[in-house]
Coordinates of C-alpha atoms in Angstrom, one line a residue:
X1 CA 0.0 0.0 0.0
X2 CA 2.6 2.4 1.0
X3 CA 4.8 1.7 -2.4
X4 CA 1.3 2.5 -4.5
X5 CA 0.4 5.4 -2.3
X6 CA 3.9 6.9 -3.0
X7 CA 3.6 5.7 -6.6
X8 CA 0.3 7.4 -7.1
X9 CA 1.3 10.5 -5.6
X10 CA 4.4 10.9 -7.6
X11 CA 2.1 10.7 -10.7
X12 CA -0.1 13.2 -9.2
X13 CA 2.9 15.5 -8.3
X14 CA 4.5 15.1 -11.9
X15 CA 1.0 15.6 -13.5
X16 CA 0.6 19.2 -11.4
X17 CA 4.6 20.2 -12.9
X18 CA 3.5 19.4 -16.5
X19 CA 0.3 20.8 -16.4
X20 CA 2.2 23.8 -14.7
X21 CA 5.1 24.5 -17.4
X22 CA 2.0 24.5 -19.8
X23 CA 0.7 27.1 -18.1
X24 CA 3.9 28.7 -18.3
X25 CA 4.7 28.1 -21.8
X26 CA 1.3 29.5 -23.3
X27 CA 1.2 32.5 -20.5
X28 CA 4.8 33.0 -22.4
X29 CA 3.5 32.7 -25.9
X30 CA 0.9 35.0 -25.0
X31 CA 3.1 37.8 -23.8
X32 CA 5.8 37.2 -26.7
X33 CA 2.7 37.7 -29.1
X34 CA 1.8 41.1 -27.1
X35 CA 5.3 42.3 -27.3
X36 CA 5.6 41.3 -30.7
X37 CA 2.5 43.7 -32.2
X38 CA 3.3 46.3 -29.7
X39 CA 7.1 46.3 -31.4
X40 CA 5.2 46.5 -34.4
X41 CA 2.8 49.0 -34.0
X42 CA 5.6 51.3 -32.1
X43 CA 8.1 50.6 -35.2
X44 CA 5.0 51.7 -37.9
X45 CA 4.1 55.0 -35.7
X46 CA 7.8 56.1 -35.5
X47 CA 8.6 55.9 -39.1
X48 CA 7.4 59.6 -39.1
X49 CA 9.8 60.7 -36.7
X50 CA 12.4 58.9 -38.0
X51 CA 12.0 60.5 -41.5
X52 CA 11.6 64.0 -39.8
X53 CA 14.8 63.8 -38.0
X54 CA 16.7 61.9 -40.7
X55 CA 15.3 64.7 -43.4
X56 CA 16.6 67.3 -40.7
X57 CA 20.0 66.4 -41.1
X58 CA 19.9 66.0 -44.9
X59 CA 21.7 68.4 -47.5
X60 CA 19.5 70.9 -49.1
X61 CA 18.1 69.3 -52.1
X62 CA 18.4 65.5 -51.1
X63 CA 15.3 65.4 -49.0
X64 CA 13.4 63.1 -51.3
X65 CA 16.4 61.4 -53.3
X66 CA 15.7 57.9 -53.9
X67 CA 15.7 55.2 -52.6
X68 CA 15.4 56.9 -49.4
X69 CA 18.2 57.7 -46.8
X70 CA 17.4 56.5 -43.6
X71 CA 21.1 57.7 -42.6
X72 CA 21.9 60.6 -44.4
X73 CA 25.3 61.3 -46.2
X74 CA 26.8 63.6 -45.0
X75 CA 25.3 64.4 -41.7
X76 CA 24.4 68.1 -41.9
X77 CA 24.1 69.1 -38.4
X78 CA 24.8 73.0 -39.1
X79 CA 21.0 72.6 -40.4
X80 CA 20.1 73.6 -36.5
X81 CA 22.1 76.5 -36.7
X82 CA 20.7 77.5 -39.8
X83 CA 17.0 77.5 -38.8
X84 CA 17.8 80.3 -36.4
X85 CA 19.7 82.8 -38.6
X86 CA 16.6 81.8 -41.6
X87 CA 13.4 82.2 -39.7
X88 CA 12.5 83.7 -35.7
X89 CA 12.3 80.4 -34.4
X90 CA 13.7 82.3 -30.7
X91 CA 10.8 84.3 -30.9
X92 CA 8.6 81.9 -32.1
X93 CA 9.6 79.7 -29.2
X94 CA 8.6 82.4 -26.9
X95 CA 5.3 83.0 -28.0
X96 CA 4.8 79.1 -27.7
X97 CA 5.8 79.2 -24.4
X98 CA 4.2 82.2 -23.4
X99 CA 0.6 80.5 -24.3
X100 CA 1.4 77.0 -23.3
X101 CA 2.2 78.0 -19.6
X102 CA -0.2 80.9 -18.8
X103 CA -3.1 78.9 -20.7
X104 CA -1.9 75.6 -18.9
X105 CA -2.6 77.6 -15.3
X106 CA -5.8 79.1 -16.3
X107 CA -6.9 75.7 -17.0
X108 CA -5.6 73.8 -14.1
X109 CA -6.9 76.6 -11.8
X110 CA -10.4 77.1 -12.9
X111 CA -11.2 73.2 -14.1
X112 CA -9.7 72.5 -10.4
X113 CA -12.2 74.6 -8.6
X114 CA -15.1 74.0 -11.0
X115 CA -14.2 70.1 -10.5
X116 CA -14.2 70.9 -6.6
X117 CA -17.6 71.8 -6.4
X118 CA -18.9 68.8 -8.5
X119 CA -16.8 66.3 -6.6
X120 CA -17.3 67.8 -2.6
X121 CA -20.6 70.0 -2.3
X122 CA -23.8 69.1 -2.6
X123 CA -25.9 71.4 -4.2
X124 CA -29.5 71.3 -6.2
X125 CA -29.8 69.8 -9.6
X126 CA -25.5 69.4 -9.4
X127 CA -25.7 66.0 -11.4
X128 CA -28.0 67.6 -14.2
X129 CA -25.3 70.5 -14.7
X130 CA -22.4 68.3 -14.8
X131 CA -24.0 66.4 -17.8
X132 CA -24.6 69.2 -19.5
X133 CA -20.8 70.2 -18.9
X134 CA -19.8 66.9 -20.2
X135 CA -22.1 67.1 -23.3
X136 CA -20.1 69.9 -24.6
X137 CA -17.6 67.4 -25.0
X138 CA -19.5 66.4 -28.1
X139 CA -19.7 69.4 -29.3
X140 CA -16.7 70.3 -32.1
X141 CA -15.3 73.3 -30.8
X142 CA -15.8 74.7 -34.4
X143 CA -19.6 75.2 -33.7
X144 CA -18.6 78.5 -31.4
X145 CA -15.2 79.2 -33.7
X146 CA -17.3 81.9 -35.2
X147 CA -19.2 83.7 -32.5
X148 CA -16.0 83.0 -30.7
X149 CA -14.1 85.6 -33.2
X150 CA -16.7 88.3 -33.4
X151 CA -16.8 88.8 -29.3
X152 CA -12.8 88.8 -29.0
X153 CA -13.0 91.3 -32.3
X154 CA -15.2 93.5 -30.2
X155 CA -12.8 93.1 -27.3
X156 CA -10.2 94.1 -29.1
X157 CA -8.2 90.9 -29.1
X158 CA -7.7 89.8 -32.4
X159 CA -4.1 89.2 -33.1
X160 CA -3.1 89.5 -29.5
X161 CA -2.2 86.5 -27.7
X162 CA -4.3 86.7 -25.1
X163 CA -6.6 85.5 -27.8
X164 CA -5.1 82.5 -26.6
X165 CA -5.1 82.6 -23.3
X166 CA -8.2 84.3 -21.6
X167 CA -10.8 81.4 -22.5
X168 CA -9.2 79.2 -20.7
X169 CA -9.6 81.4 -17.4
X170 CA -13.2 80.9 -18.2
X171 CA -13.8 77.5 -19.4
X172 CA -11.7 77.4 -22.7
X173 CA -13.7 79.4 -25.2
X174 CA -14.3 78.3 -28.2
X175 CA -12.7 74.7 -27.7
X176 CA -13.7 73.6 -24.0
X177 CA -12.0 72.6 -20.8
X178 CA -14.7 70.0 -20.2
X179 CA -12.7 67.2 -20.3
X180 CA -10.0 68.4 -17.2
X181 CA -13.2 69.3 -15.2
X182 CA -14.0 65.4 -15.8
X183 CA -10.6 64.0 -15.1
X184 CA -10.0 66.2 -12.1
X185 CA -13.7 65.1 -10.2
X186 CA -12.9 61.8 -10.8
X187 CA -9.7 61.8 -9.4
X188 CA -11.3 64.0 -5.9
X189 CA -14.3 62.0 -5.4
X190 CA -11.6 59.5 -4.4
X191 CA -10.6 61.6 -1.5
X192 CA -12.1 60.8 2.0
X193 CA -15.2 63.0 2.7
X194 CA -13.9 63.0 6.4
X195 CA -11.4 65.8 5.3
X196 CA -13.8 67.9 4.3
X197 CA -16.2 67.3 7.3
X198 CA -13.3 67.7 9.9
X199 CA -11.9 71.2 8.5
X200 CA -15.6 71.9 8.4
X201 CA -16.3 71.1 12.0
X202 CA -13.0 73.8 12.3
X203 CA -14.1 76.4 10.9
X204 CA -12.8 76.4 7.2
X205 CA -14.8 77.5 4.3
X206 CA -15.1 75.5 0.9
X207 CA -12.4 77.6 -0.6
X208 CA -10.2 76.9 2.1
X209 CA -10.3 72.9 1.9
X210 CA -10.2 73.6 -1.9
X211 CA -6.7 75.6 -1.4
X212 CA -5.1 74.0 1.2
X213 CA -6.8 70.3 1.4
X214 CA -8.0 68.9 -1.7
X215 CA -5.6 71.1 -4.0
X216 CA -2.3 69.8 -2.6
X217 CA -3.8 65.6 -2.2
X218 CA -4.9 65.9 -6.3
X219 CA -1.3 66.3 -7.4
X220 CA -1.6 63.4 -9.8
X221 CA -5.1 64.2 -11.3
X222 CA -3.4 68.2 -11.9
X223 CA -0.1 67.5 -13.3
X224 CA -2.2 64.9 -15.7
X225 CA -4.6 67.9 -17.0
X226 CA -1.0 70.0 -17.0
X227 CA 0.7 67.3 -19.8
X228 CA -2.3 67.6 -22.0
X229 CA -3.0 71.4 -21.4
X230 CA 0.4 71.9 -22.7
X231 CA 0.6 69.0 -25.3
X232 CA -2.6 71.1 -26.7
X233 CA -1.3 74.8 -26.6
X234 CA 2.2 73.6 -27.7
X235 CA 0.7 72.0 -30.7
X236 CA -2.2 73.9 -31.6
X237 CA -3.0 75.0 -34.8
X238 CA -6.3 76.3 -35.3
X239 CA -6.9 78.7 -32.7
X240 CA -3.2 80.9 -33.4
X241 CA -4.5 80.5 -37.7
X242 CA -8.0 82.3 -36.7
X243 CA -6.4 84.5 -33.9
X244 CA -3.3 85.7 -34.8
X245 CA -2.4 87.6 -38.6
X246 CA 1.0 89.1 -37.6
X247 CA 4.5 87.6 -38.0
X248 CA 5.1 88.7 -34.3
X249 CA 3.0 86.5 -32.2
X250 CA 2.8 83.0 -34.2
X251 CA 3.5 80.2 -32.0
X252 CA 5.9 77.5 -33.6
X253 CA 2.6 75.4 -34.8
X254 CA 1.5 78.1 -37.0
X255 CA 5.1 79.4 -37.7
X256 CA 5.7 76.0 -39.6
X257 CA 3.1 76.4 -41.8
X258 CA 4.6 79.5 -43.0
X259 CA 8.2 78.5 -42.9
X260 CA 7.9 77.3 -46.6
X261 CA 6.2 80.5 -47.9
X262 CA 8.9 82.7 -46.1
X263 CA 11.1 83.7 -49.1
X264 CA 14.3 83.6 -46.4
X265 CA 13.6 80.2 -46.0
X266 CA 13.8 79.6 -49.6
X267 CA 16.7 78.3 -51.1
X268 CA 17.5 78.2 -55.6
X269 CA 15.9 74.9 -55.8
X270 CA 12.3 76.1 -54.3
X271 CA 11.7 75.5 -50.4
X272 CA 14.2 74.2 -47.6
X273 CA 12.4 71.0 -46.1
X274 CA 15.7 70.2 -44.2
X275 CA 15.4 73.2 -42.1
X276 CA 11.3 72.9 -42.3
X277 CA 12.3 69.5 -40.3
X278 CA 14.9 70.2 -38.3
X279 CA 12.3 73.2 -37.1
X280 CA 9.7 70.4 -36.6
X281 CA 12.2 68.3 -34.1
X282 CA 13.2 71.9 -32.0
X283 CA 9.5 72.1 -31.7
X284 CA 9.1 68.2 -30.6
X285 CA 12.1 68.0 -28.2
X286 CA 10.2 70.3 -25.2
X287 CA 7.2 67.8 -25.0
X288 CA 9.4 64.6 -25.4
X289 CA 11.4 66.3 -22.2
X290 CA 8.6 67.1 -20.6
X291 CA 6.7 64.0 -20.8
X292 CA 9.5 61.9 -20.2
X293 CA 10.1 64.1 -16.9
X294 CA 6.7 64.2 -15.6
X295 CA 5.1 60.4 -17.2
X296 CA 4.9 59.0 -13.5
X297 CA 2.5 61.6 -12.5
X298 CA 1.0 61.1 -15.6
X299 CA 0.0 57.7 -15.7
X300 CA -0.4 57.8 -11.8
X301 CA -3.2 60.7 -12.9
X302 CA -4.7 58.5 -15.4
X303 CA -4.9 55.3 -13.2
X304 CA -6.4 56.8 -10.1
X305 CA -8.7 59.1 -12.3
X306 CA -10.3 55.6 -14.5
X307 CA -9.5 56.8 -17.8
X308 CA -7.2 53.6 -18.1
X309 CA -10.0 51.3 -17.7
X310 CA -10.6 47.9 -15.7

């Protein structure tokens, strides 16, 4: 009895390790096939960037010899240096900046309080008016482009960049801050309620536990709604085209559009897409930097918020 037991149990034992390194093995298979088409699907989106920045470095003229130079010959790095003496990139830069950052604190100021009262005070009919604040999310900002113009013509603000920057101390004008008002609630009605009931019982107003409570404890949820404030005024294109008609205040988005037309970016064989790229990767190394510095908060912001799903 003792020899079968032992017999029987060895079986049993070397069933559980095979059925166990089959586990393994397809868990394995399964992973190298989800590492295999995200290496594919990141190779096919970075072609783009890898054309810009090899075009960047290109002589003028060989941009689209072919067959294609992924490396070019020679290496033309003085194409950087050029850009600045050709165009006002420095000043273009500035303007970018400008926008990006004073924009980027309007929003993350006024979608922060506005998210504050949705989240921590109950008031009448306060789910009814947040779905109307997140149906404007359907709405294409292009539907109040238009009366958008004439009020900041009548203001005075046409081709002034604070065009670009006063909507979003009031809810974003023409193209909406609903979507940080969203991301920020979400993030604060994970906050205990027993914060806001003990600096109650203290003494503190709503503004206070806004400031000084719920403000510092949403770090991830604001720098989150920072990244994409300034991923959108970095890179947008629409609002400084409507906006803006002088050479002075064109953010680098809109200065690249130009940069072809500008006949001091224009060499004897017709437009200068070397320095057009190498324009395009100045304008792309900020965000990589800052994205890079900052993606911890970032996807911290985007767990704890629910935008990354279940």
């Amino acid at each position: 009895m003792g020899l079968a037991t032992a017999a029987k149990t060895d079986a049993i034992a070397g069933s559980s390790r095979k059925h166990e390194r089959g586990h393994f093995l397809r868990l394995g298979l399964v992973r190298l096939t989800d590492y295999a088409i995200l290496i594919f699907i990141g190779g096919v989106s970075s072609v783009p960037l890898i054309w810009m920045t090899s075009t960047s470095l290109k002589e003028t003229g060989r941009e689209f010899v072919f067959p294609p130079q992924i490396i070019p010959d020679p290496i033309v790095w003085l194409n950087y240096r050029d850009v600045w003496s050709v165009t006002h990139m420095h000043q273009f830069g500035l303007n970018s900046i400008l926008v990006a950052v004073f924009a980027t604190i309007g929003t993350v100021l006024t979608c922060s309080l506005v998210a504050f009262g949705f989240a921590r005070i109950d008031f009448p009919a306060k789910n009814s008016l947040f779905f109307l604040l997140i149906s404007t999310l359907m709405l294409p900002g292009i539907i109040t482009l238009v009366p958008t113009f004439v009020l900041f013509r009548l203001m005075g603000l046409i081709n002034n960049p604070l065009a670009l920057i006063v909507p979003w101390w009031f809810g974003g004008g023409a193209f909406g801050a609903a979507f940080y008002v969203f991301l920020m609630r979400q993030f604060m009605l994970q906050l205990p309620r027993e914060l806001d009931e003990a600096a109650l019982a203290d003494g503190a107003t709503y503004f206070r536990i806004y400031w000084n409570i719920i403000l510092p404890l949403s770090g991830p949820a604001l720098a989150t709604s920072a990244i994409f404030s300034i991923l959108h005024h970095w890179n947008d294109f629409l609002a400084p085209l409507i906006f803006i008609n002088s050479e002075r205040w064109r953010t680098m988005a809109l200065a690249l559009r130009f940069f072809l037309e500008d006949e001091t970016s224009h060499g004897a064989g017709g437009g200068r897409w070397n320095l057009l790229m190498a324009s395009a990767v100045l304008m792309l190394i900020p965000i990589l930097v800052l994205f890079f510095s900052l993606q911890k908060y970032f996807i911290r912001g985007i767990a704890f918020t629910g935008l990354a799903g279940r």
